[in-house]
Amino acid sequence: MSNTMESMRRKISSAGDLQAVVRTMKAMAAANIGQYERAERVLGDYDHNVRLGLGKCLRDLGPGMAMAAGPTPTGRAPVGVVVFGSDQGLVGRFNDDVADFAVAALRGMGPNPRIWAVGERVHDRLGDAGFPPAGRFAVPNSVSAVAPLGGRVLVEVEAEGGRAGGAITELHLYYNRPAPGGRHAPVTQRLLPLDARWQQEVLALTWPTAALPEVLGETMPTLKALIREYLFVSLFRACAESLASENASRLAAMQRADRNIDDLLETLSGNFHRLRKSSIDEELFDVTAGFEALGTDKA
């Protein structure tokens, strides 16, 4: 009986240690969600300002100039795809959902799309589905690491276009976006081409003040710089939203684990107390039986 009680003590101690780890991970995930959501909100304002600047340049240059400033279609350039996932587990279906969503779209694209995965786990899932990525990037572990990732992705996309014999003129992003209730939803964003539809969306933005802006210097170099900034900001926002979703998924998983450990501890504690009571009852029975036996012998 004592060995069984000692085993129960070890199980209760192990469960308590595991719960401490889970609660630490819960706190870290909650803190990370906040920093990525704040970064996404700030980038939303910056993205709006970049689009306002693009609208001013397009009005000055006339229709079609954004396409002239961007990559030129060659008729043989591959489609580029960037899929954001995670390097770590404990995130539920986070990687499965975005991978399934991207694979469904990839099956309708042209032959040999160039795919880049952000995260080891989504990289493996895309490969298992028959779409092995051309490259993989590590998932940033802080807001300050998101900007360098965006720069590396743009450099790799440009380099891949050169290796393929022409600039990549069509680029799609696939990532998870936070949804109400701590959930996430896979979404897509097309960054390239900067076609007539995109230009109409930019031109539809109105300047927020009565003082109309002016472009200092030549308009075409300014337009090219703003286009690159637009691409960079879009990658940054997609990554920030993906990271916020990842941590929300991890927080939800840790909350479920915490509740399960609470239930386990309650069960283990109940079993331990029953074993302890049974042990005490047995000891009392032995004492009583011995006392009665001693009284009988004296009689």
Short mmCIF file of C-alpha atoms in Angstrom, two decimals:
data_model
loop_
_atom_site.label_atom_id
_atom_site.label_comp_id
_atom_site.label_asym_id
_atom_site.label_seq_id
_atom_site.Cartn_x
_atom_site.Cartn_y
_atom_site.Cartn_z
CA MET A 1 0.00 0.00 0.00
CA SER A 2 2.83 2.40 0.88
CA ASN A 3 4.45 1.81 -2.54
CA THR A 4 1.16 2.66 -4.25
CA MET A 5 0.83 5.86 -2.25
CA GLU A 6 4.42 6.82 -3.08
CA SER A 7 3.67 6.28 -6.76
CA MET A 8 0.61 8.52 -6.47
CA ARG A 9 2.74 11.22 -4.81
CA ARG A 10 5.19 11.13 -7.73
CA LYS A 11 2.34 11.39 -10.25
CA ILE A 12 0.84 14.38 -8.42
CA SER A 13 4.24 16.06 -8.25
CA SER A 14 4.88 15.47 -11.98
CA ALA A 15 1.45 16.81 -12.90
CA GLY A 16 2.05 19.90 -10.79
CA ASP A 17 5.42 20.53 -12.50
CA LEU A 18 3.80 20.12 -15.91
CA GLN A 19 1.05 22.56 -14.98
CA ALA A 20 3.65 25.15 -13.99
CA VAL A 21 5.26 24.82 -17.44
CA VAL A 22 1.88 25.07 -19.17
CA ARG A 23 0.94 28.21 -17.25
CA THR A 24 4.30 29.79 -18.12
CA MET A 25 3.67 29.06 -21.79
CA LYS A 26 0.17 30.53 -21.45
CA ALA A 27 1.60 33.76 -20.08
CA MET A 28 4.22 33.96 -22.84
CA ALA A 29 1.65 33.34 -25.57
CA ALA A 30 -0.68 36.01 -24.17
CA ALA A 31 2.17 38.54 -24.05
CA ASN A 32 3.26 37.69 -27.60
CA ILE A 33 -0.26 38.12 -28.94
CA GLY A 34 -0.31 41.67 -27.61
CA GLN A 35 2.97 42.73 -29.20
CA TYR A 36 2.09 41.32 -32.61
CA GLU A 37 -1.40 42.81 -32.57
CA ARG A 38 0.05 46.22 -31.69
CA ALA A 39 2.57 45.92 -34.51
CA GLU A 40 -0.20 44.99 -36.94
CA ARG A 41 -2.28 48.03 -35.95
CA VAL A 42 0.69 50.37 -36.38
CA LEU A 43 1.51 48.81 -39.75
CA GLY A 44 -2.10 49.32 -40.79
CA ASP A 45 -1.70 53.08 -40.43
CA TYR A 46 1.65 53.04 -42.23
CA ASP A 47 0.26 50.89 -45.04
CA HIS A 48 -2.57 53.42 -45.50
CA ASN A 49 -0.05 56.25 -45.79
CA VAL A 50 2.01 54.33 -48.34
CA ARG A 51 -1.12 53.76 -50.41
CA LEU A 52 -1.94 57.46 -50.25
CA GLY A 53 1.51 58.23 -51.60
CA LEU A 54 1.08 55.67 -54.36
CA GLY A 55 -2.22 57.25 -55.31
CA LYS A 56 -0.57 60.66 -55.61
CA CYS A 57 2.19 59.29 -57.86
CA LEU A 58 -0.29 57.42 -60.06
CA ARG A 59 -2.38 60.55 -60.52
CA ASP A 60 0.68 62.51 -61.55
CA LEU A 61 1.98 59.87 -63.98
CA GLY A 62 -1.29 58.62 -65.40
CA PRO A 63 -2.79 55.11 -65.78
CA GLY A 64 -0.54 52.09 -66.25
CA MET A 65 2.55 53.57 -64.65
CA ALA A 66 2.51 51.26 -61.61
CA MET A 67 2.84 48.28 -63.92
CA ALA A 68 5.68 50.01 -65.72
CA ALA A 69 7.45 50.61 -62.42
CA GLY A 70 7.00 47.03 -61.26
CA PRO A 71 8.20 43.70 -62.69
CA THR A 72 7.64 43.30 -66.41
CA PRO A 73 5.77 40.16 -67.49
CA THR A 74 7.83 37.84 -69.69
CA GLY A 75 5.28 35.14 -70.43
CA ARG A 76 7.48 32.46 -68.82
CA ALA A 77 7.96 33.72 -65.28
CA PRO A 78 6.66 31.36 -62.56
CA VAL A 79 4.07 32.21 -59.97
CA GLY A 80 5.52 32.98 -56.54
CA VAL A 81 3.84 31.80 -53.33
CA VAL A 82 4.78 32.53 -49.71
CA VAL A 83 3.09 30.43 -46.99
CA PHE A 84 3.41 31.47 -43.33
CA GLY A 85 3.36 28.74 -40.69
CA SER A 86 5.23 27.89 -37.50
CA ASP A 87 8.50 26.32 -36.36
CA GLN A 88 7.04 25.06 -33.08
CA GLY A 89 4.17 22.78 -32.17
CA LEU A 90 1.38 22.98 -29.60
CA VAL A 91 -0.69 25.14 -31.97
CA GLY A 92 -3.55 22.79 -32.85
CA ARG A 93 -4.45 22.84 -36.54
CA PHE A 94 -2.66 26.12 -37.21
CA ASN A 95 -0.23 24.66 -39.78
CA ASP A 96 -2.70 22.14 -41.20
CA ASP A 97 -5.31 24.80 -41.94
CA VAL A 98 -3.00 27.20 -43.78
CA ALA A 99 -1.27 24.37 -45.64
CA ASP A 100 -4.57 22.85 -46.81
CA PHE A 101 -5.79 26.29 -47.86
CA ALA A 102 -2.61 26.98 -49.86
CA VAL A 103 -2.53 23.52 -51.46
CA ALA A 104 -6.12 23.91 -52.69
CA ALA A 105 -5.07 27.13 -54.45
CA LEU A 106 -1.78 25.70 -55.75
CA ARG A 107 -3.59 22.92 -57.56
CA GLY A 108 -5.26 25.56 -59.72
CA MET A 109 -2.08 27.46 -60.56
CA GLY A 110 0.27 26.95 -63.45
CA PRO A 111 3.03 24.35 -63.51
CA ASN A 112 5.96 24.56 -61.09
CA PRO A 113 4.99 27.48 -58.85
CA ARG A 114 7.88 28.79 -56.74
CA ILE A 115 6.93 28.27 -53.11
CA TRP A 116 8.60 29.65 -49.99
CA ALA A 117 7.60 28.43 -46.54
CA VAL A 118 7.99 30.48 -43.40
CA GLY A 119 8.25 27.80 -40.72
CA GLU A 120 9.55 24.26 -40.62
CA ARG A 121 6.22 22.60 -39.90
CA VAL A 122 4.27 24.15 -42.76
CA HIS A 123 7.29 23.46 -45.01
CA ASP A 124 6.96 19.73 -44.25
CA ARG A 125 3.20 19.73 -44.76
CA LEU A 126 3.49 21.37 -48.17
CA GLY A 127 6.11 18.81 -49.18
CA ASP A 128 3.89 15.94 -48.03
CA ALA A 129 1.06 17.36 -50.17
CA GLY A 130 3.24 17.26 -53.30
CA PHE A 131 4.32 20.92 -53.34
CA PRO A 132 7.89 20.98 -51.99
CA PRO A 133 8.93 24.59 -51.30
CA ALA A 134 11.96 26.07 -53.06
CA GLY A 135 13.11 27.59 -49.76
CA ARG A 136 12.33 27.90 -46.07
CA PHE A 137 12.63 30.83 -43.67
CA ALA A 138 12.73 30.62 -39.89
CA VAL A 139 9.74 32.10 -38.08
CA PRO A 140 10.62 35.38 -36.28
CA ASN A 141 10.56 35.17 -32.49
CA SER A 142 9.93 38.90 -31.90
CA VAL A 143 8.54 41.97 -33.63
CA SER A 144 12.05 43.27 -34.30
CA ALA A 145 12.85 40.11 -36.28
CA VAL A 146 9.86 40.46 -38.63
CA ALA A 147 11.35 43.32 -40.68
CA PRO A 148 14.55 41.42 -41.63
CA LEU A 149 12.40 38.46 -42.69
CA GLY A 150 10.40 40.68 -45.06
CA GLY A 151 13.61 41.95 -46.64
CA ARG A 152 14.98 38.42 -47.10
CA VAL A 153 11.75 37.23 -48.72
CA LEU A 154 11.80 40.09 -51.24
CA VAL A 155 15.46 39.44 -52.06
CA GLU A 156 14.79 35.73 -52.55
CA VAL A 157 11.77 36.39 -54.77
CA GLU A 158 13.82 38.73 -56.96
CA ALA A 159 16.71 36.25 -57.13
CA GLU A 160 14.41 33.37 -58.02
CA GLY A 161 12.94 35.45 -60.83
CA GLY A 162 16.43 35.93 -62.21
CA ARG A 163 17.21 32.22 -62.02
CA ALA A 164 13.93 31.41 -63.78
CA GLY A 165 14.77 33.71 -66.68
CA GLY A 166 12.36 36.52 -65.81
CA ALA A 167 11.00 38.48 -62.89
CA ILE A 168 8.23 36.87 -60.86
CA THR A 169 5.26 39.02 -61.82
CA GLU A 170 2.62 37.18 -59.76
CA LEU A 171 3.08 36.76 -56.02
CA HIS A 172 0.59 35.39 -53.48
CA LEU A 173 0.69 35.24 -49.68
CA TYR A 174 -1.10 32.60 -47.59
CA TYR A 175 -1.34 32.98 -43.84
CA ASN A 176 -3.64 32.68 -40.84
CA ARG A 177 -5.45 35.78 -39.62
CA PRO A 178 -6.81 36.10 -36.05
CA ALA A 179 -10.54 35.44 -35.73
CA PRO A 180 -12.96 36.10 -32.84
CA GLY A 181 -12.86 33.75 -29.89
CA GLY A 182 -9.13 33.04 -30.08
CA ARG A 183 -9.53 31.22 -33.38
CA HIS A 184 -7.83 31.80 -36.74
CA ALA A 185 -8.83 31.73 -40.39
CA PRO A 186 -6.55 31.12 -43.42
CA VAL A 187 -6.55 33.99 -45.91
CA THR A 188 -4.70 34.94 -49.07
CA GLN A 189 -3.38 38.21 -50.43
CA ARG A 190 -2.12 38.82 -53.95
CA LEU A 191 0.81 41.24 -53.96
CA LEU A 192 1.63 41.07 -57.67
CA PRO A 193 0.80 42.01 -60.36
CA LEU A 194 0.03 45.67 -59.76
CA ASP A 195 -2.75 45.55 -62.30
CA ALA A 196 -5.58 47.90 -63.16
CA ARG A 197 -7.74 46.60 -60.31
CA TRP A 198 -5.03 47.32 -57.77
CA GLN A 199 -4.50 50.79 -59.21
CA GLN A 200 -8.21 51.54 -58.99
CA GLU A 201 -8.21 50.56 -55.31
CA VAL A 202 -5.26 52.87 -54.63
CA LEU A 203 -6.73 55.75 -56.63
CA ALA A 204 -10.02 55.40 -54.74
CA LEU A 205 -8.31 56.55 -51.53
CA THR A 206 -8.89 60.22 -50.82
CA TRP A 207 -6.32 62.50 -49.24
CA PRO A 208 -7.34 63.10 -45.59
CA THR A 209 -6.70 66.87 -45.49
CA ALA A 210 -7.49 69.91 -47.62
CA ALA A 211 -3.76 70.54 -48.21
CA LEU A 212 -2.91 68.55 -51.33
CA PRO A 213 0.48 66.76 -51.38
CA GLU A 214 3.39 67.36 -53.74
CA VAL A 215 6.10 64.91 -54.79
CA LEU A 216 9.61 66.22 -54.14
CA GLY A 217 11.93 65.24 -56.97
CA GLU A 218 11.02 62.96 -59.87
CA THR A 219 7.81 61.00 -59.61
CA MET A 220 8.90 57.68 -61.15
CA PRO A 221 11.73 56.96 -58.65
CA THR A 222 9.34 57.88 -55.84
CA LEU A 223 6.73 55.49 -57.25
CA LYS A 224 9.26 52.65 -57.44
CA ALA A 225 10.34 53.27 -53.85
CA LEU A 226 6.72 53.31 -52.65
CA ILE A 227 5.95 50.08 -54.53
CA ARG A 228 8.81 48.31 -52.81
CA GLU A 229 7.64 49.74 -49.49
CA TYR A 230 4.12 48.52 -50.22
CA LEU A 231 5.43 44.99 -50.84
CA PHE A 232 7.54 45.09 -47.69
CA VAL A 233 4.70 46.39 -45.50
CA SER A 234 2.33 43.75 -46.88
CA LEU A 235 4.81 40.99 -45.99
CA PHE A 236 5.31 42.50 -42.53
CA ARG A 237 1.58 42.67 -41.81
CA ALA A 238 1.00 39.11 -43.07
CA CYS A 239 3.78 37.81 -40.84
CA ALA A 240 2.54 39.79 -37.81
CA GLU A 241 -1.00 38.48 -38.26
CA SER A 242 0.30 34.94 -38.68
CA LEU A 243 2.37 35.24 -35.48
CA ALA A 244 -0.60 36.64 -33.57
CA SER A 245 -2.71 33.70 -34.79
CA GLU A 246 0.01 31.20 -33.89
CA ASN A 247 0.25 32.48 -30.34
CA ALA A 248 -3.54 32.60 -30.02
CA SER A 249 -3.66 28.94 -31.10
CA ARG A 250 -0.92 28.09 -28.61
CA LEU A 251 -2.75 29.99 -25.85
CA ALA A 252 -5.96 28.04 -26.58
CA ALA A 253 -4.02 24.75 -26.55
CA MET A 254 -2.38 25.65 -23.24
CA GLN A 255 -5.74 26.60 -21.74
CA ARG A 256 -7.12 23.19 -22.70
CA ALA A 257 -4.02 21.50 -21.28
CA ASP A 258 -4.34 23.49 -18.05
CA ARG A 259 -7.95 22.39 -17.62
CA ASN A 260 -7.01 18.76 -18.36
CA ILE A 261 -4.20 18.89 -15.79
CA ASP A 262 -6.60 20.36 -13.24
CA ASP A 263 -8.95 17.43 -13.85
CA LEU A 264 -6.05 14.98 -13.62
CA LEU A 265 -4.81 16.50 -10.37
CA GLU A 266 -8.30 16.34 -8.92
CA THR A 267 -8.54 12.65 -9.85
CA LEU A 268 -5.05 11.85 -8.56
CA SER A 269 -5.67 13.72 -5.30
CA GLY A 270 -8.96 11.88 -4.79
CA ASN A 271 -7.28 8.51 -5.41
CA PHE A 272 -4.44 9.42 -3.08
CA HIS A 273 -6.79 10.40 -0.26
CA ARG A 274 -8.79 7.18 -0.71
CA LEU A 275 -5.60 5.13 -0.59
CA ARG A 276 -4.43 7.01 2.49
CA LYS A 277 -7.79 6.50 4.22
CA SER A 278 -7.74 2.83 3.31
CA SER A 279 -4.22 2.53 4.70
CA ILE A 280 -5.23 4.22 7.96
CA ASP A 281 -8.33 2.01 8.23
CA GLU A 282 -6.20 -1.10 7.77
CA GLU A 283 -3.74 0.03 10.43
CA LEU A 284 -6.58 0.76 12.88
CA PHE A 285 -8.12 -2.62 12.14
CA ASP A 286 -4.79 -4.33 12.85
CA VAL A 287 -4.43 -2.41 16.15
CA THR A 288 -8.01 -3.27 17.18
CA ALA A 289 -7.61 -6.89 16.23
CA GLY A 290 -4.35 -7.12 18.15
CA PHE A 291 -5.91 -5.50 21.21
CA GLU A 292 -8.86 -7.91 21.12
CA ALA A 293 -6.51 -10.86 20.69
CA LEU A 294 -4.43 -9.71 23.69
CA GLY A 295 -7.59 -9.40 25.83
CA THR A 296 -8.70 -12.93 24.86
CA ASP A 297 -5.29 -14.39 25.80
CA LYS A 298 -5.44 -12.77 29.27
CA ALA A 299 -8.89 -14.12 29.87
#
